[in-house]
Amino acid sequence: MMSSLIRSMVAMGVIALALGSTVVSGQELRFSWWGGGERHEAFLKAIKLFEAKNPGVKIKAEYTGFQGYQERLTTQIAGKSEPDIMQVNWAWVSAFSKSGDGFYDLRKSASVMKLNEFTDNDLALGTINGKLNAVPVGFAARMFFWNKGALDKAGVAIPKTWDEMFAAGKALRAKAGTKAYLIDGEGYDMILMSHAYVYQKYGTPYVDPKTGKIAMSAAALKEWASIYKRFQDEHVATPLPLRASLGGVEKPTEQQPDWVAGNWTGNYTWDSVIRLRGSTLPGKGSELDVGDFLTLPGAKNSGVFGRPVHMYAVSKRSKHPEIGAKFIDFMMTDPEAIRVLDLSRGIPSTAIAFKQLLKEDRLRPLEVKAYARIATLNRNNAITPPAAQFEHPRMQKFMREVFEQVGYGKINADEAAKMLNEQGSTILQRL
Amino acid sequence: MYENKRLGLLYCLPFVIGVALFKLFPFAMSFALSFTQFDLIEPPKYIGLENYREMMTTDKLFPKSLGVTLMFVALTVPLRLAAALMVAQVLNFKLKGINFFRSAFYLPSILGGSIAVSILWRFVFAKNGLVNQAMTALGAEPIMWLGDENYSMWTIVTLNVWQFGSSMVIFLAALQNVPTSLYEAAAMDGAGKTTVFFRITVPLITPVIFFNLIMQTVHAFQEFNGPYMVTEGGPLHSTYLLSLYIYDQSFKLFNLGYGTALSWVLFALVATLSAVAFYSSKYWVYYAGEKERS
């Protein structure tokens, strides 16, 4: 009895192993991404298209929302079980691949990729120690978007300078009441908007992209905290406690009833999400306009915060890295894939994709306008991508905590500057 | 006989292997990792007691998070047990349609831990949410439940207390086991309802109160979904329970060594409090058939 039981167990084990090996021995690759319903739908269609064009290849989709994606991917990489093809954030690339060996070097598969469709700057953003770890899907920058209809109704002109913005905040409040705020943004957006002001005034970002160390002077750090508080106190930007009380500081603007009602008249956000922001407005965003990037007299820098939207990378452990590279190339350059993917991932960074979308009238005038502005800034080298350390999760958490205390009036600008300098340096040293 | 014993052990083997692989091994590994600096990507680096030293000296968030956790447990556990016992007492009466009410009161326990209900809670307690609309209708000033550090704790406490169903069911079973002869005797002696409850009912169900106390305390220390989804630990870390801090350190900040050290401190805390509860139980828990204490 005992021996027959063991024999059966061994037989079942052999069958299970055989079945398992059948699955992994084919050209099956896993592709993981985050996004919303529209992106999921478009990506699944693109996968089918790729599979049809490449018989014998199977791409297994693993998709979720953004929340928890990084944690899941980190655990998978730690367990050496990450997907073959991954959508990653720009800042994660250097965290996962400190020496450049964390991902497959896409240059090894240059023969199946049209890398000339990317600009040198784009490729540099995914290169570590000469190895192309990832390619950017698109480049985005935070811009000022205004609900022109709501501002016209209140008789307030779109501001062009920071001083005009403070004046406009006051005017809007006087005309539209205390529920009205000139501009809204998620928690991190408001930190960056204040950073833009200080970057323009002092000419240095918080973290130096070259050295990875804190570059701002004590005076600049103090002004960063001061201006952040001033935006809230002078009724220019939606205050942090208010946003928290409405369901979380990171709750997207388009889900805020005050944005839909036109009480919040502007948004400081990525150009890539503006269609989403407009989706809940009565005119589906037709009243939105992209404003000039606010400037200071004698600004030393554009202050614009721009970087790749997200990137595609191939696992260094993939059994079929060449197919992974080919798939990425397909997503970025194949005319049919570009059509199917449309704007589900923003405006793609490859020249061929942009031209096709423009030709096929897939871009709205506002998107083209914002894209053109960013392209001009990039051509003039007016956008310096931030230090990767600036967007490291530990630095993000630290900055959010400091500015939360500023927003709630728990610490003053001097205390905030001291924390940003001393504690920020300690964190940077550890990264 | 011997053959059957081996077969029995073979049947147990999957469970033993499962426990060893998925419980004991991670348990031991987490203890080892708590003495390392481990970012999940590079191999762990041994740093001795550095994680624990940092926790006790320089990390300002740890005492804050610990205090918040203790406050959450101190508020949640008594309120949840009181609510469970109170409702169980009411549902113990023989009323028409009582089974419907028993199911209805148990329902939040099934739903309450889910992400969907946590999101719903966020809408309910938002500044423009249902709670504030009700308060305004009653003439009260709206409160920034999610945005004010003085009130945010109550949003996750109420969500947790609302899920009292499992304790309630256990209390209900215990109440039904109290001999009715004791109630009849008390009634004949002229005891009032309050006296009967505190002098007869409560002493007789102390083993179940103790069981629920231990279970709910452990559960409260492990609470994650509510604060993660409703308040995200904020504002100003006012709902930043240790479970959230452990998760953030381990998986968001690539600091698994420190995260595991935090986990072990939480484990030690729960173990100590449980030990204290067990020790104190001999003074207030009465088991049927137990000899009178000297």
mmCIF file of N, CA and C in Angstrom, chain A residues 196-263:
data_model
loop_
_atom_site.group_PDB
_atom_site.id
_atom_site.type_symbol
_atom_site.label_atom_id
_atom_site.label_comp_id
_atom_site.label_asym_id
_atom_site.label_seq_id
_atom_site.Cartn_x
_atom_site.Cartn_y
_atom_site.Cartn_z
ATOM 1 N N ALA A 196 10.183 75.096 -8.432
ATOM 2 C CA ALA A 196 10.419 75.812 -9.698
ATOM 3 C C ALA A 196 10.735 77.285 -9.432
ATOM 4 N N TYR A 197 10.002 77.870 -8.505
ATOM 5 C CA TYR A 197 10.209 79.289 -8.164
ATOM 6 C C TYR A 197 11.643 79.511 -7.651
ATOM 7 N N VAL A 198 12.040 78.644 -6.721
ATOM 8 C CA VAL A 198 13.361 78.804 -6.095
ATOM 9 C C VAL A 198 14.477 78.477 -7.092
ATOM 10 N N TYR A 199 14.219 77.480 -7.941
ATOM 11 C CA TYR A 199 15.201 77.092 -8.970
ATOM 12 C C TYR A 199 15.448 78.279 -9.899
ATOM 13 N N GLN A 200 14.365 78.962 -10.278
ATOM 14 C CA GLN A 200 14.512 80.142 -11.143
ATOM 15 C C GLN A 200 15.296 81.252 -10.436
ATOM 16 N N LYS A 201 14.972 81.441 -9.174
ATOM 17 C CA LYS A 201 15.570 82.575 -8.449
ATOM 18 C C LYS A 201 17.047 82.348 -8.132
ATOM 19 N N TYR A 202 17.392 81.135 -7.710
ATOM 20 C CA TYR A 202 18.765 80.874 -7.263
ATOM 21 C C TYR A 202 19.598 80.099 -8.284
ATOM 22 N N GLY A 203 18.930 79.491 -9.245
ATOM 23 C CA GLY A 203 19.672 78.800 -10.312
ATOM 24 C C GLY A 203 20.159 77.411 -9.968
ATOM 25 N N THR A 204 19.800 76.910 -8.800
ATOM 26 C CA THR A 204 20.239 75.553 -8.432
ATOM 27 C C THR A 204 19.049 74.717 -7.970
ATOM 28 N N PRO A 205 19.026 73.441 -8.360
ATOM 29 C CA PRO A 205 17.957 72.565 -7.864
ATOM 30 C C PRO A 205 18.290 72.100 -6.448
ATOM 31 N N TYR A 206 17.341 71.421 -5.838
ATOM 32 C CA TYR A 206 17.592 70.922 -4.473
ATOM 33 C C TYR A 206 18.760 69.925 -4.472
ATOM 34 N N VAL A 207 18.681 68.955 -5.389
ATOM 35 C CA VAL A 207 19.760 67.956 -5.478
ATOM 36 C C VAL A 207 20.472 68.125 -6.817
ATOM 37 N N ASP A 208 21.782 68.237 -6.744
ATOM 38 C CA ASP A 208 22.576 68.416 -7.955
ATOM 39 C C ASP A 208 22.578 67.116 -8.777
ATOM 40 N N PRO A 209 22.122 67.158 -10.040
ATOM 41 C CA PRO A 209 22.085 65.931 -10.846
ATOM 42 C C PRO A 209 23.472 65.325 -11.082
ATOM 43 N N LYS A 210 24.512 66.146 -11.026
ATOM 44 C CA LYS A 210 25.859 65.619 -11.295
ATOM 45 C C LYS A 210 26.469 64.955 -10.069
ATOM 46 N N THR A 211 26.321 65.600 -8.916
ATOM 47 C CA THR A 211 26.990 65.068 -7.711
ATOM 48 C C THR A 211 26.054 64.238 -6.826
ATOM 49 N N GLY A 212 24.778 64.443 -6.997
ATOM 50 C CA GLY A 212 23.822 63.741 -6.135
ATOM 51 C C GLY A 212 23.792 64.303 -4.727
ATOM 52 N N LYS A 213 24.340 65.492 -4.573
ATOM 53 C CA LYS A 213 24.346 66.118 -3.234
ATOM 54 C C LYS A 213 23.442 67.340 -3.229
ATOM 55 N N ILE A 214 23.156 67.826 -2.028
ATOM 56 C CA ILE A 214 22.280 69.001 -1.947
ATOM 57 C C ILE A 214 23.001 70.216 -2.509
ATOM 58 N N ALA A 215 22.316 70.901 -3.420
ATOM 59 C CA ALA A 215 22.950 72.019 -4.109
ATOM 60 C C ALA A 215 22.403 73.362 -3.636
ATOM 61 N N MET A 216 21.213 73.357 -3.073
ATOM 62 C CA MET A 216 20.597 74.643 -2.691
ATOM 63 C C MET A 216 21.274 75.238 -1.450
ATOM 64 N N SER A 217 21.378 76.564 -1.460
ATOM 65 C CA SER A 217 21.931 77.261 -0.295
ATOM 66 C C SER A 217 20.884 77.286 0.813
ATOM 67 N N ALA A 218 21.315 77.657 2.008
ATOM 68 C CA ALA A 218 20.387 77.739 3.153
ATOM 69 C C ALA A 218 19.274 78.741 2.854
ATOM 70 N N ALA A 219 19.666 79.861 2.194
ATOM 71 C CA ALA A 219 18.671 80.895 1.878
ATOM 72 C C ALA A 219 17.625 80.362 0.896
ATOM 73 N N ALA A 220 18.108 79.598 -0.097
ATOM 74 C CA ALA A 220 17.178 79.043 -1.097
ATOM 75 C C ALA A 220 16.237 78.031 -0.459
ATOM 76 N N LEU A 221 16.779 77.202 0.421
ATOM 77 C CA LEU A 221 15.945 76.196 1.094
ATOM 78 C C LEU A 221 14.859 76.872 1.935
ATOM 79 N N LYS A 222 15.272 77.937 2.599
ATOM 80 C CA LYS A 222 14.295 78.664 3.429
ATOM 81 C C LYS A 222 13.201 79.265 2.555
ATOM 82 N N GLU A 223 13.626 79.799 1.421
ATOM 83 C CA GLU A 223 12.635 80.415 0.533
ATOM 84 C C GLU A 223 11.703 79.354 -0.091
ATOM 85 N N TRP A 224 12.245 78.175 -0.303
ATOM 86 C CA TRP A 224 11.433 77.076 -0.846
ATOM 87 C C TRP A 224 10.257 76.793 0.112
ATOM 88 N N ALA A 225 10.597 76.674 1.386
ATOM 89 C CA ALA A 225 9.550 76.403 2.386
ATOM 90 C C ALA A 225 8.601 77.595 2.520
ATOM 91 N N SER A 226 9.179 78.806 2.476
ATOM 92 C CA SER A 226 8.355 80.025 2.642
ATOM 93 C C SER A 226 7.344 80.175 1.510
ATOM 94 N N ILE A 227 7.843 79.977 0.286
ATOM 95 C CA ILE A 227 6.961 80.203 -0.862
ATOM 96 C C ILE A 227 5.875 79.129 -0.922
ATOM 97 N N TYR A 228 6.222 77.930 -0.480
ATOM 98 C CA TYR A 228 5.242 76.836 -0.429
ATOM 99 C C TYR A 228 4.085 77.227 0.503
ATOM 100 N N LYS A 229 4.462 77.767 1.645
ATOM 101 C CA LYS A 229 3.440 78.168 2.626
ATOM 102 C C LYS A 229 2.653 79.377 2.114
ATOM 103 N N ARG A 230 3.371 80.260 1.444
ATOM 104 C CA ARG A 230 2.715 81.479 0.945
ATOM 105 C C ARG A 230 1.642 81.143 -0.094
ATOM 106 N N PHE A 231 1.938 80.162 -0.946
ATOM 107 C CA PHE A 231 0.940 79.750 -1.952
ATOM 108 C C PHE A 231 -0.368 79.353 -1.260
ATOM 109 N N GLN A 232 -0.231 78.662 -0.151
ATOM 110 C CA GLN A 232 -1.431 78.212 0.569
ATOM 111 C C GLN A 232 -2.096 79.360 1.317
ATOM 112 N N ASP A 233 -1.267 80.100 2.026
ATOM 113 C CA ASP A 233 -1.812 81.160 2.886
ATOM 114 C C ASP A 233 -2.481 82.269 2.092
ATOM 115 N N GLU A 234 -1.965 82.548 0.902
ATOM 116 C CA GLU A 234 -2.508 83.658 0.105
ATOM 117 C C GLU A 234 -3.549 83.189 -0.912
ATOM 118 N N HIS A 235 -4.086 81.990 -0.657
ATOM 119 C CA HIS A 235 -5.216 81.507 -1.435
ATOM 120 C C HIS A 235 -4.892 81.296 -2.913
ATOM 121 N N VAL A 236 -3.642 81.004 -3.177
ATOM 122 C CA VAL A 236 -3.254 80.738 -4.565
ATOM 123 C C VAL A 236 -3.435 79.252 -4.867
ATOM 124 N N ALA A 237 -2.846 78.412 -4.019
ATOM 125 C CA ALA A 237 -2.909 76.959 -4.239
ATOM 126 C C ALA A 237 -3.801 76.310 -3.187
ATOM 127 N N THR A 238 -4.402 75.184 -3.548
ATOM 128 C CA THR A 238 -5.255 74.471 -2.587
ATOM 129 C C THR A 238 -4.388 74.006 -1.414
ATOM 130 N N PRO A 239 -4.787 74.360 -0.197
ATOM 131 C CA PRO A 239 -3.955 73.994 0.960
ATOM 132 C C PRO A 239 -3.919 72.484 1.191
ATOM 133 N N LEU A 240 -2.806 72.048 1.692
ATOM 134 C CA LEU A 240 -2.610 70.620 1.945
ATOM 135 C C LEU A 240 -3.674 70.045 2.896
ATOM 136 N N PRO A 241 -3.981 70.706 4.036
ATOM 137 C CA PRO A 241 -5.001 70.145 4.920
ATOM 138 C C PRO A 241 -6.365 70.004 4.230
ATOM 139 N N LEU A 242 -6.669 70.936 3.341
ATOM 140 C CA LEU A 242 -7.946 70.854 2.631
ATOM 141 C C LEU A 242 -7.959 69.633 1.706
ATOM 142 N N ARG A 243 -6.872 69.473 0.972
ATOM 143 C CA ARG A 243 -6.793 68.322 0.055
ATOM 144 C C ARG A 243 -6.871 67.013 0.831
ATOM 145 N N ALA A 244 -6.165 66.981 1.972
ATOM 146 C CA ALA A 244 -6.180 65.751 2.799
ATOM 147 C C ALA A 244 -7.604 65.451 3.255
ATOM 148 N N SER A 245 -8.323 66.501 3.625
ATOM 149 C CA SER A 245 -9.676 66.305 4.151
ATOM 150 C C SER A 245 -10.672 65.887 3.066
ATOM 151 N N LEU A 246 -10.284 66.065 1.813
ATOM 152 C CA LEU A 246 -11.189 65.711 0.715
ATOM 153 C C LEU A 246 -10.922 64.305 0.167
ATOM 154 N N GLY A 247 -10.096 63.568 0.874
ATOM 155 C CA GLY A 247 -9.885 62.177 0.460
ATOM 156 C C GLY A 247 -8.451 61.848 0.109
ATOM 157 N N GLY A 248 -7.514 62.665 0.568
ATOM 158 C CA GLY A 248 -6.101 62.339 0.353
ATOM 159 C C GLY A 248 -5.398 63.379 -0.486
ATOM 160 N N VAL A 249 -4.169 63.706 -0.099
ATOM 161 C CA VAL A 249 -3.424 64.752 -0.824
ATOM 162 C C VAL A 249 -3.074 64.331 -2.247
ATOM 163 N N GLU A 250 -3.090 63.029 -2.490
ATOM 164 C CA GLU A 250 -2.744 62.561 -3.837
ATOM 165 C C GLU A 250 -3.983 62.262 -4.693
ATOM 166 N N LYS A 251 -5.143 62.604 -4.186
ATOM 167 C CA LYS A 251 -6.359 62.346 -4.968
ATOM 168 C C LYS A 251 -6.306 63.184 -6.257
ATOM 169 N N PRO A 252 -6.467 62.534 -7.409
ATOM 170 C CA PRO A 252 -6.308 63.283 -8.663
ATOM 171 C C PRO A 252 -7.283 64.460 -8.796
ATOM 172 N N THR A 253 -6.789 65.494 -9.400
ATOM 173 C CA THR A 253 -7.566 66.726 -9.533
ATOM 174 C C THR A 253 -8.912 66.496 -10.228
ATOM 175 N N GLU A 254 -8.910 65.645 -11.274
ATOM 176 C CA GLU A 254 -10.161 65.485 -12.029
ATOM 177 C C GLU A 254 -11.265 64.827 -11.203
ATOM 178 N N GLN A 255 -10.874 64.235 -10.061
ATOM 179 C CA GLN A 255 -11.886 63.612 -9.195
ATOM 180 C C GLN A 255 -12.400 64.569 -8.129
ATOM 181 N N GLN A 256 -11.902 65.781 -8.133
ATOM 182 C CA GLN A 256 -12.300 66.758 -7.111
ATOM 183 C C GLN A 256 -13.526 67.544 -7.596
ATOM 184 N N PRO A 257 -14.604 67.509 -6.834
ATOM 185 C CA PRO A 257 -15.813 68.242 -7.253
ATOM 186 C C PRO A 257 -15.564 69.734 -7.507
ATOM 187 N N ASP A 258 -14.638 70.343 -6.736
ATOM 188 C CA ASP A 258 -14.370 71.777 -6.926
ATOM 189 C C ASP A 258 -13.666 72.061 -8.255
ATOM 190 N N TRP A 259 -12.934 71.100 -8.759
ATOM 191 C CA TRP A 259 -12.314 71.248 -10.085
ATOM 192 C C TRP A 259 -13.396 71.151 -11.160
ATOM 193 N N VAL A 260 -14.270 70.170 -10.980
ATOM 194 C CA VAL A 260 -15.347 69.961 -11.956
ATOM 195 C C VAL A 260 -16.266 71.188 -11.997
ATOM 196 N N ALA A 261 -16.504 71.764 -10.826
ATOM 197 C CA ALA A 261 -17.411 72.927 -10.756
ATOM 198 C C ALA A 261 -16.739 74.231 -11.178
ATOM 199 N N GLY A 262 -15.436 74.176 -11.413
ATOM 200 C CA GLY A 262 -14.724 75.389 -11.836
ATOM 201 C C GLY A 262 -14.298 76.281 -10.681
ATOM 202 N N ASN A 263 -14.405 75.774 -9.455
ATOM 203 C CA ASN A 263 -13.933 76.565 -8.306
ATOM 204 C C ASN A 263 -12.411 76.590 -8.238
#
